Amino acid sequence: PAEIREVLQRVHEQALRELAGYSAELLNEPAEDPRAVFDTKLGSIFFCPHHEMLHAGQIGLLRRLLGKMPVR
């Protein structure tokens, strides 16, 4: 868990550094992926952590089904 948190923290810090360089106009442009959940590029960025949490929940469910303890 500590290693996972460390990686997520580094990704978060890098994302903040990069996002600072984008204008509001650019982020409000339509998302390029036609399957995007949100209409804008900024909305797609907001979706990213939700998507990761979805997979974390799936991993947690699989762990429970295998009789493992939760990762805390």
mmCIF file of N, CA and C in Angstrom:
data_model
loop_
_atom_site.group_PDB
_atom_site.id
_atom_site.type_symbol
_atom_site.label_atom_id
_atom_site.label_comp_id
_atom_site.label_asym_id
_atom_site.label_seq_id
_atom_site.Cartn_x
_atom_site.Cartn_y
_atom_site.Cartn_z
ATOM 1 N N PRO A 1 0.804 -1.225 0.000
ATOM 2 C CA PRO A 1 0.000 0.000 0.000
ATOM 3 C C PRO A 1 0.839 1.277 0.000
ATOM 4 N N ALA A 2 1.957 1.268 0.708
ATOM 5 C CA ALA A 2 2.796 2.466 0.746
ATOM 6 C C ALA A 2 3.363 2.779 -0.638
ATOM 7 N N GLU A 3 3.773 1.758 -1.350
ATOM 8 C CA GLU A 3 4.322 1.971 -2.693
ATOM 9 C C GLU A 3 3.245 2.487 -3.641
ATOM 10 N N ILE A 4 2.047 1.956 -3.531
ATOM 11 C CA ILE A 4 0.941 2.417 -4.378
ATOM 12 C C ILE A 4 0.640 3.878 -4.086
ATOM 13 N N ARG A 5 0.566 4.233 -2.804
ATOM 14 C CA ARG A 5 0.307 5.633 -2.438
ATOM 15 C C ARG A 5 1.411 6.551 -2.952
ATOM 16 N N GLU A 6 2.650 6.091 -2.884
ATOM 17 C CA GLU A 6 3.772 6.890 -3.377
ATOM 18 C C GLU A 6 3.648 7.143 -4.878
ATOM 19 N N VAL A 7 3.320 6.126 -5.627
ATOM 20 C CA VAL A 7 3.161 6.275 -7.073
ATOM 21 C C VAL A 7 1.999 7.221 -7.378
ATOM 22 N N LEU A 8 0.877 7.038 -6.698
ATOM 23 C CA LEU A 8 -0.270 7.907 -6.933
ATOM 24 C C LEU A 8 0.055 9.355 -6.581
ATOM 25 N N GLN A 9 0.814 9.574 -5.531
ATOM 26 C CA GLN A 9 1.211 10.928 -5.152
ATOM 27 C C GLN A 9 2.078 11.559 -6.233
ATOM 28 N N ARG A 10 3.016 10.785 -6.777
ATOM 29 C CA ARG A 10 3.875 11.320 -7.845
ATOM 30 C C ARG A 10 3.053 11.662 -9.085
ATOM 31 N N VAL A 11 2.105 10.795 -9.426
ATOM 32 C CA VAL A 11 1.238 11.061 -10.585
ATOM 33 C C VAL A 11 0.429 12.331 -10.342
ATOM 34 N N HIS A 12 -0.112 12.479 -9.135
ATOM 35 C CA HIS A 12 -0.891 13.662 -8.787
ATOM 36 C C HIS A 12 -0.047 14.931 -8.921
ATOM 37 N N GLU A 13 1.154 14.913 -8.389
ATOM 38 C CA GLU A 13 2.031 16.077 -8.458
ATOM 39 C C GLU A 13 2.385 16.431 -9.900
ATOM 40 N N GLN A 14 2.652 15.422 -10.704
ATOM 41 C CA GLN A 14 2.975 15.668 -12.118
ATOM 42 C C GLN A 14 1.769 16.233 -12.852
ATOM 43 N N ALA A 15 0.588 15.701 -12.570
ATOM 44 C CA ALA A 15 -0.625 16.206 -13.212
ATOM 45 C C ALA A 15 -0.854 17.669 -12.865
ATOM 46 N N LEU A 16 -0.647 18.041 -11.620
ATOM 47 C CA LEU A 16 -0.807 19.441 -11.223
ATOM 48 C C LEU A 16 0.187 20.341 -11.945
ATOM 49 N N ARG A 17 1.425 19.871 -12.087
ATOM 50 C CA ARG A 17 2.438 20.666 -12.806
ATOM 51 C C ARG A 17 2.019 20.865 -14.260
ATOM 52 N N GLU A 18 1.563 19.807 -14.892
ATOM 53 C CA GLU A 18 1.211 19.900 -16.309
ATOM 54 C C GLU A 18 -0.069 20.693 -16.531
ATOM 55 N N LEU A 19 -1.057 20.505 -15.687
ATOM 56 C CA LEU A 19 -2.332 21.213 -15.862
ATOM 57 C C LEU A 19 -2.174 22.720 -15.745
ATOM 58 N N ALA A 20 -1.213 23.168 -14.969
ATOM 59 C CA ALA A 20 -0.990 24.604 -14.806
ATOM 60 C C ALA A 20 -0.667 25.276 -16.142
ATOM 61 N N GLY A 21 -0.178 24.521 -17.093
ATOM 62 C CA GLY A 21 0.196 25.073 -18.389
ATOM 63 C C GLY A 21 -0.919 25.114 -19.418
ATOM 64 N N TYR A 22 -2.095 24.617 -19.073
ATOM 65 C CA TYR A 22 -3.210 24.590 -20.022
ATOM 66 C C TYR A 22 -4.193 25.713 -19.731
ATOM 67 N N SER A 23 -4.684 26.337 -20.769
ATOM 68 C CA SER A 23 -5.654 27.422 -20.601
ATOM 69 C C SER A 23 -7.048 26.850 -20.363
ATOM 70 N N ALA A 24 -7.906 27.678 -19.790
ATOM 71 C CA ALA A 24 -9.302 27.270 -19.573
ATOM 72 C C ALA A 24 -9.977 26.990 -20.914
ATOM 73 N N GLU A 25 -9.624 27.757 -21.921
ATOM 74 C CA GLU A 25 -10.230 27.557 -23.247
ATOM 75 C C GLU A 25 -9.890 26.175 -23.794
ATOM 76 N N LEU A 26 -8.631 25.796 -23.659
ATOM 77 C CA LEU A 26 -8.211 24.475 -24.146
ATOM 78 C C LEU A 26 -8.936 23.370 -23.383
ATOM 79 N N LEU A 27 -9.018 23.509 -22.067
ATOM 80 C CA LEU A 27 -9.657 22.467 -21.256
ATOM 81 C C LEU A 27 -11.156 22.383 -21.483
ATOM 82 N N ASN A 28 -11.759 23.451 -21.977
ATOM 83 C CA ASN A 28 -13.195 23.429 -22.265
ATOM 84 C C ASN A 28 -13.513 22.971 -23.685
ATOM 85 N N GLU A 29 -12.486 22.620 -24.447
ATOM 86 C CA GLU A 29 -12.714 22.082 -25.789
ATOM 87 C C GLU A 29 -13.373 20.713 -25.681
ATOM 88 N N PRO A 30 -14.093 20.309 -26.734
ATOM 89 C CA PRO A 30 -14.722 18.980 -26.707
ATOM 90 C C PRO A 30 -13.675 17.873 -26.561
ATOM 91 N N ALA A 31 -14.042 16.837 -25.845
ATOM 92 C CA ALA A 31 -13.170 15.670 -25.712
ATOM 93 C C ALA A 31 -13.036 15.007 -27.073
ATOM 94 N N GLU A 32 -11.848 14.507 -27.368
ATOM 95 C CA GLU A 32 -11.582 13.925 -28.681
ATOM 96 C C GLU A 32 -12.102 12.492 -28.806
ATOM 97 N N ASP A 33 -12.155 11.767 -27.697
ATOM 98 C CA ASP A 33 -12.595 10.375 -27.728
ATOM 99 C C ASP A 33 -14.111 10.332 -27.771
ATOM 100 N N PRO A 34 -14.683 9.735 -28.805
ATOM 101 C CA PRO A 34 -16.152 9.709 -28.898
ATOM 102 C C PRO A 34 -16.818 8.883 -27.789
ATOM 103 N N ARG A 35 -16.057 8.068 -27.081
ATOM 104 C CA ARG A 35 -16.631 7.276 -25.981
ATOM 105 C C ARG A 35 -16.444 7.963 -24.638
ATOM 106 N N ALA A 36 -15.925 9.165 -24.640
ATOM 107 C CA ALA A 36 -15.644 9.867 -23.391
ATOM 108 C C ALA A 36 -16.919 10.020 -22.561
ATOM 109 N N VAL A 37 -16.778 9.896 -21.252
ATOM 110 C CA VAL A 37 -17.904 10.033 -20.344
ATOM 111 C C VAL A 37 -18.317 11.502 -20.231
ATOM 112 N N PHE A 38 -17.337 12.401 -20.305
ATOM 113 C CA PHE A 38 -17.594 13.832 -20.211
ATOM 114 C C PHE A 38 -17.399 14.476 -21.570
ATOM 115 N N ASP A 39 -18.053 15.618 -21.766
ATOM 116 C CA ASP A 39 -17.996 16.295 -23.063
ATOM 117 C C ASP A 39 -16.701 17.060 -23.306
ATOM 118 N N THR A 40 -16.045 17.522 -22.244
ATOM 119 C CA THR A 40 -14.873 18.374 -22.422
ATOM 120 C C THR A 40 -13.589 17.655 -22.006
ATOM 121 N N LYS A 41 -12.475 18.238 -22.391
ATOM 122 C CA LYS A 41 -11.179 17.687 -21.994
ATOM 123 C C LYS A 41 -11.020 17.737 -20.482
ATOM 124 N N LEU A 42 -11.456 18.830 -19.852
ATOM 125 C CA LEU A 42 -11.369 18.937 -18.399
ATOM 126 C C LEU A 42 -12.235 17.868 -17.730
ATOM 127 N N GLY A 43 -13.416 17.638 -18.252
ATOM 128 C CA GLY A 43 -14.273 16.588 -17.707
ATOM 129 C C GLY A 43 -13.608 15.225 -17.793
ATOM 130 N N SER A 44 -12.914 14.989 -18.900
ATOM 131 C CA SER A 44 -12.199 13.715 -19.048
ATOM 132 C C SER A 44 -11.094 13.579 -18.015
ATOM 133 N N ILE A 45 -10.431 14.696 -17.710
ATOM 134 C CA ILE A 45 -9.389 14.668 -16.678
ATOM 135 C C ILE A 45 -10.015 14.375 -15.319
ATOM 136 N N PHE A 46 -11.163 15.000 -15.027
ATOM 137 C CA PHE A 46 -11.851 14.741 -13.763
ATOM 138 C C PHE A 46 -12.263 13.274 -13.636
ATOM 139 N N PHE A 47 -12.561 12.643 -14.762
ATOM 140 C CA PHE A 47 -12.995 11.247 -14.741
ATOM 141 C C PHE A 47 -11.866 10.282 -14.388
ATOM 142 N N CYS A 48 -10.624 10.648 -14.682
ATOM 143 C CA CYS A 48 -9.496 9.728 -14.495
ATOM 144 C C CYS A 48 -9.418 9.125 -13.088
ATOM 145 N N PRO A 49 -9.453 9.917 -12.001
ATOM 146 C CA PRO A 49 -9.366 9.287 -10.678
ATOM 147 C C PRO A 49 -10.574 8.410 -10.364
ATOM 148 N N HIS A 50 -11.738 8.780 -10.897
ATOM 149 C CA HIS A 50 -12.920 7.943 -10.676
ATOM 150 C C HIS A 50 -12.741 6.581 -11.345
ATOM 151 N N HIS A 51 -12.141 6.612 -12.514
ATOM 152 C CA HIS A 51 -11.884 5.369 -13.238
ATOM 153 C C HIS A 51 -10.917 4.480 -12.457
ATOM 154 N N GLU A 52 -9.876 5.092 -11.904
ATOM 155 C CA GLU A 52 -8.913 4.322 -11.103
ATOM 156 C C GLU A 52 -9.589 3.716 -9.874
ATOM 157 N N MET A 53 -10.465 4.487 -9.236
ATOM 158 C CA MET A 53 -11.158 3.982 -8.045
ATOM 159 C C MET A 53 -12.097 2.828 -8.395
ATOM 160 N N LEU A 54 -12.674 2.879 -9.589
ATOM 161 C CA LEU A 54 -13.510 1.773 -10.054
ATOM 162 C C LEU A 54 -12.688 0.486 -10.069
ATOM 163 N N HIS A 55 -11.488 0.567 -10.632
ATOM 164 C CA HIS A 55 -10.638 -0.621 -10.695
ATOM 165 C C HIS A 55 -10.142 -1.029 -9.311
ATOM 166 N N ALA A 56 -9.872 -0.064 -8.442
ATOM 167 C CA ALA A 56 -9.468 -0.396 -7.071
ATOM 168 C C ALA A 56 -10.588 -1.169 -6.381
ATOM 169 N N GLY A 57 -11.832 -0.758 -6.600
ATOM 170 C CA GLY A 57 -12.967 -1.476 -6.033
ATOM 171 C C GLY A 57 -13.069 -2.891 -6.579
ATOM 172 N N GLN A 58 -12.799 -3.055 -7.859
ATOM 173 C CA GLN A 58 -12.825 -4.389 -8.451
ATOM 174 C C GLN A 58 -11.755 -5.279 -7.834
ATOM 175 N N ILE A 59 -10.577 -4.727 -7.615
ATOM 176 C CA ILE A 59 -9.500 -5.490 -6.983
ATOM 177 C C ILE A 59 -9.888 -5.866 -5.562
ATOM 178 N N GLY A 60 -10.498 -4.908 -4.830
ATOM 179 C CA GLY A 60 -10.954 -5.198 -3.474
ATOM 180 C C GLY A 60 -11.975 -6.322 -3.444
ATOM 181 N N LEU A 61 -12.906 -6.297 -4.383
ATOM 182 C CA LEU A 61 -13.907 -7.357 -4.461
ATOM 183 C C LEU A 61 -13.242 -8.704 -4.745
ATOM 184 N N LEU A 62 -12.324 -8.731 -5.679
ATOM 185 C CA LEU A 62 -11.623 -9.977 -5.988
ATOM 186 C C LEU A 62 -10.857 -10.497 -4.776
ATOM 187 N N ARG A 63 -10.223 -9.596 -4.030
ATOM 188 C CA ARG A 63 -9.500 -10.012 -2.818
ATOM 189 C C ARG A 63 -10.467 -10.656 -1.825
ATOM 190 N N ARG A 64 -11.622 -10.023 -1.610
ATOM 191 C CA ARG A 64 -12.590 -10.584 -0.660
ATOM 192 C C ARG A 64 -13.088 -11.947 -1.135
ATOM 193 N N LEU A 65 -13.351 -12.062 -2.424
ATOM 194 C CA LEU A 65 -13.823 -13.341 -2.968
ATOM 195 C C LEU A 65 -12.768 -14.447 -2.810
ATOM 196 N N LEU A 66 -11.506 -14.055 -2.765
ATOM 197 C CA LEU A 66 -10.418 -15.010 -2.576
ATOM 198 C C LEU A 66 -10.075 -15.226 -1.104
ATOM 199 N N GLY A 67 -10.849 -14.568 -0.218
ATOM 200 C CA GLY A 67 -10.627 -14.744 1.210
ATOM 201 C C GLY A 67 -9.465 -13.940 1.772
ATOM 202 N N LYS A 68 -9.007 -12.946 1.026
ATOM 203 C CA LYS A 68 -7.872 -12.115 1.476
ATOM 204 C C LYS A 68 -8.370 -10.963 2.337
ATOM 205 N N MET A 69 -7.474 -10.441 3.137
ATOM 206 C CA MET A 69 -7.778 -9.264 3.934
ATOM 207 C C MET A 69 -7.712 -8.019 3.043
ATOM 208 N N PRO A 70 -8.473 -6.970 3.391
ATOM 209 C CA PRO A 70 -8.392 -5.748 2.598
ATOM 210 C C PRO A 70 -7.025 -5.086 2.748
ATOM 211 N N VAL A 71 -6.617 -4.374 1.724
ATOM 212 C CA VAL A 71 -5.380 -3.613 1.750
ATOM 213 C C VAL A 71 -5.713 -2.257 2.365
ATOM 214 N N ARG A 72 -5.005 -1.892 3.430
ATOM 215 C CA ARG A 72 -5.281 -0.609 4.079
ATOM 216 C C ARG A 72 -4.039 0.231 4.120
#
